[in-house]
XYZ file of C-alpha atoms in Angstrom:
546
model
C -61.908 38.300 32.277
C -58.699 36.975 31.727
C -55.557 37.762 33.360
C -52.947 39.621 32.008
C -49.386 38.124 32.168
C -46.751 40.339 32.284
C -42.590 39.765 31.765
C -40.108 41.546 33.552
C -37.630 43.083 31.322
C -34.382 41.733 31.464
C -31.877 43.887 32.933
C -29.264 45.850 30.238
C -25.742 44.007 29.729
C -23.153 45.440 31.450
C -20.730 47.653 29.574
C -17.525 45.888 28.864
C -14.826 45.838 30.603
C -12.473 44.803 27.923
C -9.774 46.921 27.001
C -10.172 47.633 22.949
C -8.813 45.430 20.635
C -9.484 42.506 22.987
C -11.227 39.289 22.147
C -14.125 37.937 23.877
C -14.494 34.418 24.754
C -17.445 32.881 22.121
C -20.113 31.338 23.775
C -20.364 28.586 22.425
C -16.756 27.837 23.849
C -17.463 28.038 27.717
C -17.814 24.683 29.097
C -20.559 23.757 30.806
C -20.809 20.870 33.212
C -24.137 18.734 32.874
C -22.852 15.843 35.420
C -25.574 16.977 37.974
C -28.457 16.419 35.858
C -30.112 13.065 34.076
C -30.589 13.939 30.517
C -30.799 10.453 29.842
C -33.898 9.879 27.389
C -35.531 6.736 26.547
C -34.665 5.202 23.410
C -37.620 4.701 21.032
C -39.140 1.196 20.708
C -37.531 0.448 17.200
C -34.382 2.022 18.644
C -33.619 0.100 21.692
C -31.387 -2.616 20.772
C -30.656 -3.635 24.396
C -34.178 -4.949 24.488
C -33.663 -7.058 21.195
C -30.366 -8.054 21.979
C -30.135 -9.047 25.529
C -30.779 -12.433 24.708
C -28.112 -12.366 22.514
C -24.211 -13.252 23.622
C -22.831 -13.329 20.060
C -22.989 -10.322 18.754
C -20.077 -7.575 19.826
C -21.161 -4.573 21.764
C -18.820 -1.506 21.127
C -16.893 -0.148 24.221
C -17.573 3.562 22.892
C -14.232 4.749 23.853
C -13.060 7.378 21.974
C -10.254 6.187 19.232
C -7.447 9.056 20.097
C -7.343 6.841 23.150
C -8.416 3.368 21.211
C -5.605 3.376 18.686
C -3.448 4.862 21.214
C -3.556 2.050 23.450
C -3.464 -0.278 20.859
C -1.142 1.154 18.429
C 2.291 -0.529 19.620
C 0.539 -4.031 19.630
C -1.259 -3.903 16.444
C 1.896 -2.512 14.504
C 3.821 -5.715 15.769
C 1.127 -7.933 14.551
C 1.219 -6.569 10.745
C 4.606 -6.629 10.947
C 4.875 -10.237 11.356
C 1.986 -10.939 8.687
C 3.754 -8.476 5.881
C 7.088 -10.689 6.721
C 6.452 -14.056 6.883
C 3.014 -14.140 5.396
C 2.922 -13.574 1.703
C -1.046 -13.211 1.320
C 0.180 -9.779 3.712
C 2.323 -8.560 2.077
C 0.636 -9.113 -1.205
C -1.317 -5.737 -0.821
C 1.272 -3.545 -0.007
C 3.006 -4.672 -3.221
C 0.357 -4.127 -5.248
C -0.965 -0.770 -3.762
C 3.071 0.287 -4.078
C 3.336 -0.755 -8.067
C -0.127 0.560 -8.752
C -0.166 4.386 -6.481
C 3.477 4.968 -7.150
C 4.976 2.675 -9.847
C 7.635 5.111 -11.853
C 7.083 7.401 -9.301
C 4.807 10.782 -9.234
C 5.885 13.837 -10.991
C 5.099 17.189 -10.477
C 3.051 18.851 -12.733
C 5.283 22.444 -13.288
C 6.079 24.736 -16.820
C 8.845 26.135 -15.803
C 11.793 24.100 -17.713
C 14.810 25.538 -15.108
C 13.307 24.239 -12.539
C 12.040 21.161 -13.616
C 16.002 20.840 -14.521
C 16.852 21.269 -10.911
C 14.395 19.128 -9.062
C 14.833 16.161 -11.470
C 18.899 16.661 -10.215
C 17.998 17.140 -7.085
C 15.297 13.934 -7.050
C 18.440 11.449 -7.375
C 19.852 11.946 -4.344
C 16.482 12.804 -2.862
C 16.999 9.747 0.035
C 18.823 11.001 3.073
C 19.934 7.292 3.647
C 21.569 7.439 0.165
C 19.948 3.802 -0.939
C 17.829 5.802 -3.568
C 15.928 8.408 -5.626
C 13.040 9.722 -4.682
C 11.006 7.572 -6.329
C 12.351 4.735 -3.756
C 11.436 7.569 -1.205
C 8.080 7.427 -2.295
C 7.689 3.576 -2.355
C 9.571 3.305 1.223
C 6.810 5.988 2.222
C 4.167 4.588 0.839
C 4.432 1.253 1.746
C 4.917 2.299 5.654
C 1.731 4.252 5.273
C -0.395 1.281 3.854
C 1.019 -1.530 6.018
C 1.149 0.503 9.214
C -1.446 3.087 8.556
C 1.153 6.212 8.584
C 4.358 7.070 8.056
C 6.823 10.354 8.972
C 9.312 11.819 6.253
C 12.013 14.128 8.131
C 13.376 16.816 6.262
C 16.837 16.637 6.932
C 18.079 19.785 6.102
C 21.791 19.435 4.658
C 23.951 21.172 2.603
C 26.275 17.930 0.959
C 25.896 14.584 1.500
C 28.660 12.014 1.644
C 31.085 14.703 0.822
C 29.056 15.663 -2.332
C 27.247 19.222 -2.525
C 23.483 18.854 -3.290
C 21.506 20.652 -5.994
C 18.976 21.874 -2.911
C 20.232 21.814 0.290
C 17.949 18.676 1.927
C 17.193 15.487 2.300
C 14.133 13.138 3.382
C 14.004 10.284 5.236
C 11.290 7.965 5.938
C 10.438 6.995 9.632
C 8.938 4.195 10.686
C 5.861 4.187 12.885
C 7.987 3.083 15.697
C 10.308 6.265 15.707
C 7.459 8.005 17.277
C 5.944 6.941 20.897
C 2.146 6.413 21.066
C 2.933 7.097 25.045
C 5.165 9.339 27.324
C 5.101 8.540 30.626
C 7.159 11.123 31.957
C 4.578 13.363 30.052
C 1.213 14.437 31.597
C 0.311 17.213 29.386
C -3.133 17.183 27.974
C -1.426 18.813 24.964
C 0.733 15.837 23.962
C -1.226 12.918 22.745
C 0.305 10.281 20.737
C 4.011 11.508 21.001
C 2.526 14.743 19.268
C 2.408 18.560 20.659
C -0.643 20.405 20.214
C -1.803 24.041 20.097
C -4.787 25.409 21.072
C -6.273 25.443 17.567
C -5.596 21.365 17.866
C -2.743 21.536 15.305
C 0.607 19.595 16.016
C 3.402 22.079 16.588
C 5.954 19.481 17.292
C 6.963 15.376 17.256
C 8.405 13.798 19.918
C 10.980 10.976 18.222
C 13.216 8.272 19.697
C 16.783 8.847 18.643
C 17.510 5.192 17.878
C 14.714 2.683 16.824
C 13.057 1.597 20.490
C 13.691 -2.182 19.357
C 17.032 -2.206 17.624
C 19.349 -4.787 19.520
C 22.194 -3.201 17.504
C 22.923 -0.996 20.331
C 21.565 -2.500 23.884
C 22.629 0.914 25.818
C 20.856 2.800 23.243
C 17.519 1.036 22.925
C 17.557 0.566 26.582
C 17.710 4.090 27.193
C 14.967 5.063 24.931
C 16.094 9.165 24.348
C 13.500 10.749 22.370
C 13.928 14.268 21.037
C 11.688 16.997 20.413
C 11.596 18.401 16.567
C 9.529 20.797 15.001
C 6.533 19.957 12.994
C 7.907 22.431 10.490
C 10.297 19.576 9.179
C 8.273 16.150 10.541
C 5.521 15.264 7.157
C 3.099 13.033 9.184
C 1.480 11.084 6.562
C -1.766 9.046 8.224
C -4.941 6.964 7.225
C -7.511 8.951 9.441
C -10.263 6.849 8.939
C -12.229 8.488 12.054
C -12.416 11.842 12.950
C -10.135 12.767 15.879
C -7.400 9.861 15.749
C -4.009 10.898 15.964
C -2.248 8.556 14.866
C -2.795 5.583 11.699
C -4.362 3.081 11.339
C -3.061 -0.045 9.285
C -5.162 -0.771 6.087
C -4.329 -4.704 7.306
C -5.984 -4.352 10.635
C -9.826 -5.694 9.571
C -8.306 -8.621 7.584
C -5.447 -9.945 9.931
C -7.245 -12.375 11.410
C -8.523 -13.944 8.076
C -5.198 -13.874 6.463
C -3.627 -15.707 9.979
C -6.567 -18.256 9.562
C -6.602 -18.862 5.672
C -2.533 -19.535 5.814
C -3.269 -22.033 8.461
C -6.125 -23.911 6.356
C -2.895 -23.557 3.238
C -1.032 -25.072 6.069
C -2.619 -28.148 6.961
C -3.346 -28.673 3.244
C 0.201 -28.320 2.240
C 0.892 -31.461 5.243
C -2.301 -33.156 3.949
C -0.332 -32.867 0.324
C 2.844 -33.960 1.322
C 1.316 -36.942 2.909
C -0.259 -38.234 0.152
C 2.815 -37.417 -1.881
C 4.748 -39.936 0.534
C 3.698 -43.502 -1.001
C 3.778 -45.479 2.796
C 3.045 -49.914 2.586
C 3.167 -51.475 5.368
C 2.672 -55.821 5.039
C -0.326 -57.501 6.849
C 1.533 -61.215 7.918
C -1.068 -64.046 8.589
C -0.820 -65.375 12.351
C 0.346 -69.061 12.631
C -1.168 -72.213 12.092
C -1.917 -74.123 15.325
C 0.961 -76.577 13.849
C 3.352 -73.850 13.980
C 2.536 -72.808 16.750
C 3.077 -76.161 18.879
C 5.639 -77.539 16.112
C 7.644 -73.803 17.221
C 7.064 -74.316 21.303
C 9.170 -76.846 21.886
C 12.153 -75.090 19.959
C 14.406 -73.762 22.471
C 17.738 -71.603 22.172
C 20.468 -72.714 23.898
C 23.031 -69.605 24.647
C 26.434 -72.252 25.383
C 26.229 -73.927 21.964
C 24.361 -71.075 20.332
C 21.931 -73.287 18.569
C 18.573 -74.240 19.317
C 17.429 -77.634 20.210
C 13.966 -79.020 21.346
C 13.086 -80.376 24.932
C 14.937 -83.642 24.141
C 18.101 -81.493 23.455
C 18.232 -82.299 19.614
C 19.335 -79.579 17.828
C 16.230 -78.368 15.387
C 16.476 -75.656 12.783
C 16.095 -72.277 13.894
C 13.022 -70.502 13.425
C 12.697 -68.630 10.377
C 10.887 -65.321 10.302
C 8.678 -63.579 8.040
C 10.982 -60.568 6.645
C 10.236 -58.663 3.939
C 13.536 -56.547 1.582
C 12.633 -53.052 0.604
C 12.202 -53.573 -3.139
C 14.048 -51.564 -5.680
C 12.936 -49.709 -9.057
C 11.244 -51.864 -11.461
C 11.560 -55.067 -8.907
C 9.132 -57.955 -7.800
C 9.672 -58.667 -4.229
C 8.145 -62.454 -2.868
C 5.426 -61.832 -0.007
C 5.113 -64.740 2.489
C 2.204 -66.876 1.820
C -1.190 -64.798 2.947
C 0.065 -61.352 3.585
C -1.604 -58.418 1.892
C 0.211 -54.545 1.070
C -1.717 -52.300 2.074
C -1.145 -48.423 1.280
C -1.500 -45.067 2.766
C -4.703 -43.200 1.554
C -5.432 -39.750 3.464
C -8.599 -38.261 2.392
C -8.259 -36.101 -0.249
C -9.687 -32.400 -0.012
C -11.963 -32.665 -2.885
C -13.461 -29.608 -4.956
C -14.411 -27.257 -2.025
C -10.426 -25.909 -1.586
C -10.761 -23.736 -4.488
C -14.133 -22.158 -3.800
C -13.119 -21.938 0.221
C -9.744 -20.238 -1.154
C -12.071 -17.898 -3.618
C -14.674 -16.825 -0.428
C -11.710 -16.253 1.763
C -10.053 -13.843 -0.928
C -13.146 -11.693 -1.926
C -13.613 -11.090 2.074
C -9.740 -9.703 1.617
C -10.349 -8.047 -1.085
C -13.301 -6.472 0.556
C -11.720 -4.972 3.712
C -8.795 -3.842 1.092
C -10.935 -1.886 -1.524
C -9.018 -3.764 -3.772
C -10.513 -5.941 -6.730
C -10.578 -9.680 -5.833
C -8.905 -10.588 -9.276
C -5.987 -8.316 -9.037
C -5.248 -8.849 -4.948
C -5.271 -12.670 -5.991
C -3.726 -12.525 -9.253
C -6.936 -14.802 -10.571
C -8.216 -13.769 -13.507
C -9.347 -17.411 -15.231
C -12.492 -17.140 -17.087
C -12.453 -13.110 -16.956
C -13.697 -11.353 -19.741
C -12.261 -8.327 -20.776
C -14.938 -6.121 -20.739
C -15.655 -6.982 -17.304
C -11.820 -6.548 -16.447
C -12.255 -3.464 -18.245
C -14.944 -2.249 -15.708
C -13.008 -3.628 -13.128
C -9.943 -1.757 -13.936
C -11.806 1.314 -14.010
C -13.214 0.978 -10.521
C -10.180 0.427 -9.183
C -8.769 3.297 -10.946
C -10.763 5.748 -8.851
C -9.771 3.984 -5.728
C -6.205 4.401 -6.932
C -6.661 8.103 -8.121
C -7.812 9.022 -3.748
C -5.038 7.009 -2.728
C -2.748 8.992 -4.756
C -4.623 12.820 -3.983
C -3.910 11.790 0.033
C -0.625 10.478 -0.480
C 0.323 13.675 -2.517
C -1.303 16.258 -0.477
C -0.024 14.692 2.843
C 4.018 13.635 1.505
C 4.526 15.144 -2.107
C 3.511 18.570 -1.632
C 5.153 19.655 1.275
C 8.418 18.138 -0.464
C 7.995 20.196 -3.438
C 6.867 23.280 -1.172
C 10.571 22.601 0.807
C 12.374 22.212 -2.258
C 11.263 25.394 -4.541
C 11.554 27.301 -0.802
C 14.846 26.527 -0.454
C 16.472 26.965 -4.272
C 14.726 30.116 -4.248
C 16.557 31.105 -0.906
C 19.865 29.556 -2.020
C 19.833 31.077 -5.703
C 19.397 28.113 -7.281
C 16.189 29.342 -8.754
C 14.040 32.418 -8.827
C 10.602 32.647 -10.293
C 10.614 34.261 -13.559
C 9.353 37.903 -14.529
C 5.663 38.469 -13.515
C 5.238 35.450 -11.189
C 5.722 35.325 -7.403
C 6.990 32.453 -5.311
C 3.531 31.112 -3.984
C 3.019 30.846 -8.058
C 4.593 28.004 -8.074
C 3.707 26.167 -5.091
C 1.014 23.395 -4.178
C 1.523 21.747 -7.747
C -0.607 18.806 -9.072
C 1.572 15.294 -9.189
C 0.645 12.903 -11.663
C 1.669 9.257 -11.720
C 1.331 6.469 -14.332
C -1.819 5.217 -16.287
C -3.040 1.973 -15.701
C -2.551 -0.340 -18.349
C -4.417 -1.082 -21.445
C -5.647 -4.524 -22.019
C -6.003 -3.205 -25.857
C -3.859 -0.014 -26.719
C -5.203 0.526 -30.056
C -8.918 0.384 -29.100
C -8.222 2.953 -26.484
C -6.371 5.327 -28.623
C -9.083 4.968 -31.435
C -11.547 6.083 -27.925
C -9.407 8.900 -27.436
C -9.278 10.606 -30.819
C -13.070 9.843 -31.164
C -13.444 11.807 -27.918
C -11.522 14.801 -29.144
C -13.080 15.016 -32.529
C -16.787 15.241 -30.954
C -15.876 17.393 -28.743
C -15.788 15.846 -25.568
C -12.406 16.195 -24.463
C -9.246 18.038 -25.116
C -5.823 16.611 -26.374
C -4.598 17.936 -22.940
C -7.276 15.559 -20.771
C -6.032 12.586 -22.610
C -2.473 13.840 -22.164
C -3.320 14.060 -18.039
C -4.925 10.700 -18.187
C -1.612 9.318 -19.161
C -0.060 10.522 -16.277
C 1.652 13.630 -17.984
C 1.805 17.400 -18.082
C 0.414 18.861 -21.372
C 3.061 21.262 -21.280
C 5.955 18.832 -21.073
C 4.592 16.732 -23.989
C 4.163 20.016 -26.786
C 7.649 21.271 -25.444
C 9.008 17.428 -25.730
C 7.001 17.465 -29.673
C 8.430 20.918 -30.701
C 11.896 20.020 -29.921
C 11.646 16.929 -31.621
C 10.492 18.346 -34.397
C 13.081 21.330 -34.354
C 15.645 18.196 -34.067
C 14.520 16.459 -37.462
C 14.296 19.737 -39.611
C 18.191 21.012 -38.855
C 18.966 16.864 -39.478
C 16.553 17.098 -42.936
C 13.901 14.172 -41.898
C 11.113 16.515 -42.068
C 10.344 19.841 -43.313
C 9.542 23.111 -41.959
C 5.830 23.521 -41.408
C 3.819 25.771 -43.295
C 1.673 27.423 -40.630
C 5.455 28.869 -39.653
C 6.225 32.124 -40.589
C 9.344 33.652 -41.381
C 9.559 35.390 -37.617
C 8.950 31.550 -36.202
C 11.379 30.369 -38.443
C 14.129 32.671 -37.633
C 13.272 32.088 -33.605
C 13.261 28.576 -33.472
C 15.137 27.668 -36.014
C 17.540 30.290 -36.082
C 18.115 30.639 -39.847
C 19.038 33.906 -41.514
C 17.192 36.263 -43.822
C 18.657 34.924 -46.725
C 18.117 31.261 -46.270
C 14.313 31.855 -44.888
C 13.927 33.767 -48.803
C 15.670 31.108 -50.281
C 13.649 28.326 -49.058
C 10.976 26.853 -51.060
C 7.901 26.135 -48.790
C 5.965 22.936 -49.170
C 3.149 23.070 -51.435
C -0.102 22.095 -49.553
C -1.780 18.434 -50.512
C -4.252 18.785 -53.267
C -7.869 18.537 -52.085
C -9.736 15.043 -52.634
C -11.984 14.586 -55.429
C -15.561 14.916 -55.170
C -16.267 11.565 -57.190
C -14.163 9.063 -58.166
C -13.726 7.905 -61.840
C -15.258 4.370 -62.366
């Protein structure tokens, strides 16, 4: 007979206490402390690299630190470092330059159908820097170049009615801050909600930016610098633009950081070649003089000088001829020069570097180009032997690499700019969304920027049509491959085509009828009778006469 087990019901839950309308804490929110027990578990036996690797000193162990508090720490340091690289090292900066001509190049547009406004942003995009230097296409290079170099970047949005004494289409400006502007570290600070100069809510957003008033290394101003006052500005106008490659940082981290150390040791090995070069380049003789005979040598020591008649004279005090030396004049251009007799030139030969620099040079580049995402052949600008269907395919893959650089740039600096702007001229009267639309109708656009270029335009375009003619594309894909709004381009055609009827280089289209004509064209009843329309082409023949 078995035994019966039996559970004791748990006891009912407590009615709440809560007022109504209250929220309860989830549970999956309430910490719990597990420091009092050992949930430590044994690794399993293919797991348990300590075993395989205790004998081994070479290999790095991570510290497992968390990297809020790992670029944090390190974040001042390693920003110096590129720094340094990008401007005195031009294998450094050579990414930055290209990233900047390939992400932003022209610039990125906004991708919007509503002409009047279009009108006003492109007005208000000239004067778009708040340091007045530039447009803001230089806004977006200055931004984007800060953000690849240094792994973020902040735009203020200096809100401002003129500048310089000159009223602006939308009333603000942006300015690009340097990673500096913004302290990794507050001392005076000990609020878990600030981390990395940044104020955080409960919901871990950042509600506001803690930025020095003067840059903290500017030697401009001693009592400035020195004094290191840092104000604290809403997130509302501070566009923090970051590479969070981890989940968790705070604050960027530089696309240059994994390849600093081979770019600092491949321009030393360009270094010491470069010394190696200009040795060799240096044509150095030196002239190997015999030793003399044992009849010079006795004949020369009993040849004396004798300082009160300034001549010398052997140890019978006659006076002998003075020892002549072996002396050599530096030659000139195209002369023969008379070597004593027995002595040899000999010339400097430093060993040469032989075949290896160029494949050492090559290896060094594609590790670069590695830790970049960026193609070995255009990081190094080598593209001997390349064919061009494999720079084709290489293109390509870049292109996508390209096209998510561009998405996060926009999403993180372009879009809130545009969001500002179309805020503001709508609050000014500079603008007001037409009939039927709403303001959040024409926010969060697309932004487009240029193609990358064709290595043969008319075998691409022949691609294109082919593609729209079977069907697998639209006129309006290729259109937004090139970087452009379909919508611009048939407004752009249209006009010009309006513009060449009223100057009689084309005619009007037949598909127009007499209401289009009198719309666009803006001709009266009379002259849209009057006209004669175009007679259409005669079809082809079905066989041609032999």
């Amino acid at each position: 007979m078995t035994a019966r087990r039996t559970t004791k019901a748990a006891p009912a839950a407590a009615k709440s206490a809560l007022p109504k309308g209250a929220v309860r804490q989830s549970v999956a929110h309430v910490p719990v402390v597990m420091g009092g027990f050992n949930l430590a578990q044994e690794a399993r036996m293919d797991y348990n690299f300590s075993e395989v690797l205790k004998d081994r000193k070479d290999i790095p162990r991570g510290s497992g630190e968390a990297i809020v508090s790992a670029l944090t720490r390190n974040h001042p340091q390693i920003s110096r470092i590129v720094r340094a690289a990008v401007r005195m090292n031009g294998i450094a900066a050579r990414p930055g330059d290209l990233t900047s001509t390939m992400v932003i190049g022209k610039g990125m547009t906004p991708v919007c159908r509503d002409e009047d406004l279009m009108r006003l942003f492109r007005r208000w995009a000239k004067r778009a820097g708040a340091d007045g230097l530039g447009d803001l296409r230089f806004v977006q290079e200055q931004a984007w170049r800060e953000y690849f170099n240094m792994g973020e970047c902040f735009g203020y949005l200096r809100l401002r009615n003129a500048h310089k004494g000159v009223p602006l289409p939308v009333g603000f400006q942006v300015q690009v801050l340097p990673t500096e502007m913004v302290p990794v570290e507050l001392p005076f600070l000990s609020s878990q909600t600030v981390r990395g100069g940044q104020v955080f809510d409960n919901r871990g957003e950042a509600t506001h930016y803690y930025v020095y008033k003067t840059h903290p290394g500017d030697r401009s101003d001693l009592i400035a610098a020195s004094s290191k006052e840092v104000v604290k500005v809403s997130a509302n106008v501070i566009l923090h633009v970051m590479r969070q490659l981890e989940p968790g940082a705070v604050r960027g981290e530089s696309a240059l950081m994994r390849s600093l150390v081979e770019i600092h040791d491949l321009k030393k090995f360009m270094a010491a070649e470069l010394v190696r070069k200009v040795l060799s380049a240096n044509i150095a003789y030196w002239v190997q003089i015999p030793d003399l005979t044992e009849e010079e040598k006795e004949r020369l020591a009993d040849v004396f000088y004798d300082p009160t008649t300034g001549k010398y004279v052997d140890s019978e005090s006659n006076e002998v001829e003075p020892p002549k030396g072996h002396t050599v004049d530096v030659p000139k251009d195209g002369s023969v020069v008379t070597l004593p007799p027995g002595a040899e030139i000999k010339q400097t030969a430093p060993a040469e570097m032989g075949n290896s620099f160029g494949p050492f040079l090559r290896q060094v580049g594609l590790q670069l180009a590695m830790s970049l995402n960026i193609p070995y052949e255009y990081l190094m600008m080598d593209k001997a032997g390349l064919q061009d269907r494999i720079y084709k395919g290489i293109s390509q893959e870049f292109e996508r690499q390209v096209d998510m650089w561009r998405a996060d740039f926009a999403a993180m600096f372009l879009v809130p700019i545009w969001n500002t702007f179309v805020r503001l001229a709508v609050a000014e009267g500079k603008w007001t969304p037409p009939k039927g639309t709403t303001l959040d109708d024409w926010l969060d656009v697309d932004w487009v920027g240029q193609p990358f270029p064709n290595l043969h335009r008319a075998q691409e375009v022949a691609s294109w049509k082919e593609e729209v003619d079977a069907g697998f594309c639209t006129k309006s894909d290729i259109i937004r491959r090139q970087g452009d709004d379909p919508e611009r381009v048939r407004r752009e055609r249209l006009s010009d085509l309006i513009a060449d009827i009223e100057a009689g280089l084309s005619d009007v289209p037949f598909a127009w009828s007499d209401e289009d004509i009198k719309e666009r064209l803006g001709w009266s009843a009379a002259r849209i009778a009057a006209r004669k329309p175009p007679e259409p082409a005669a079809p082809a023949p079905l066989f041609a006469k032999r």
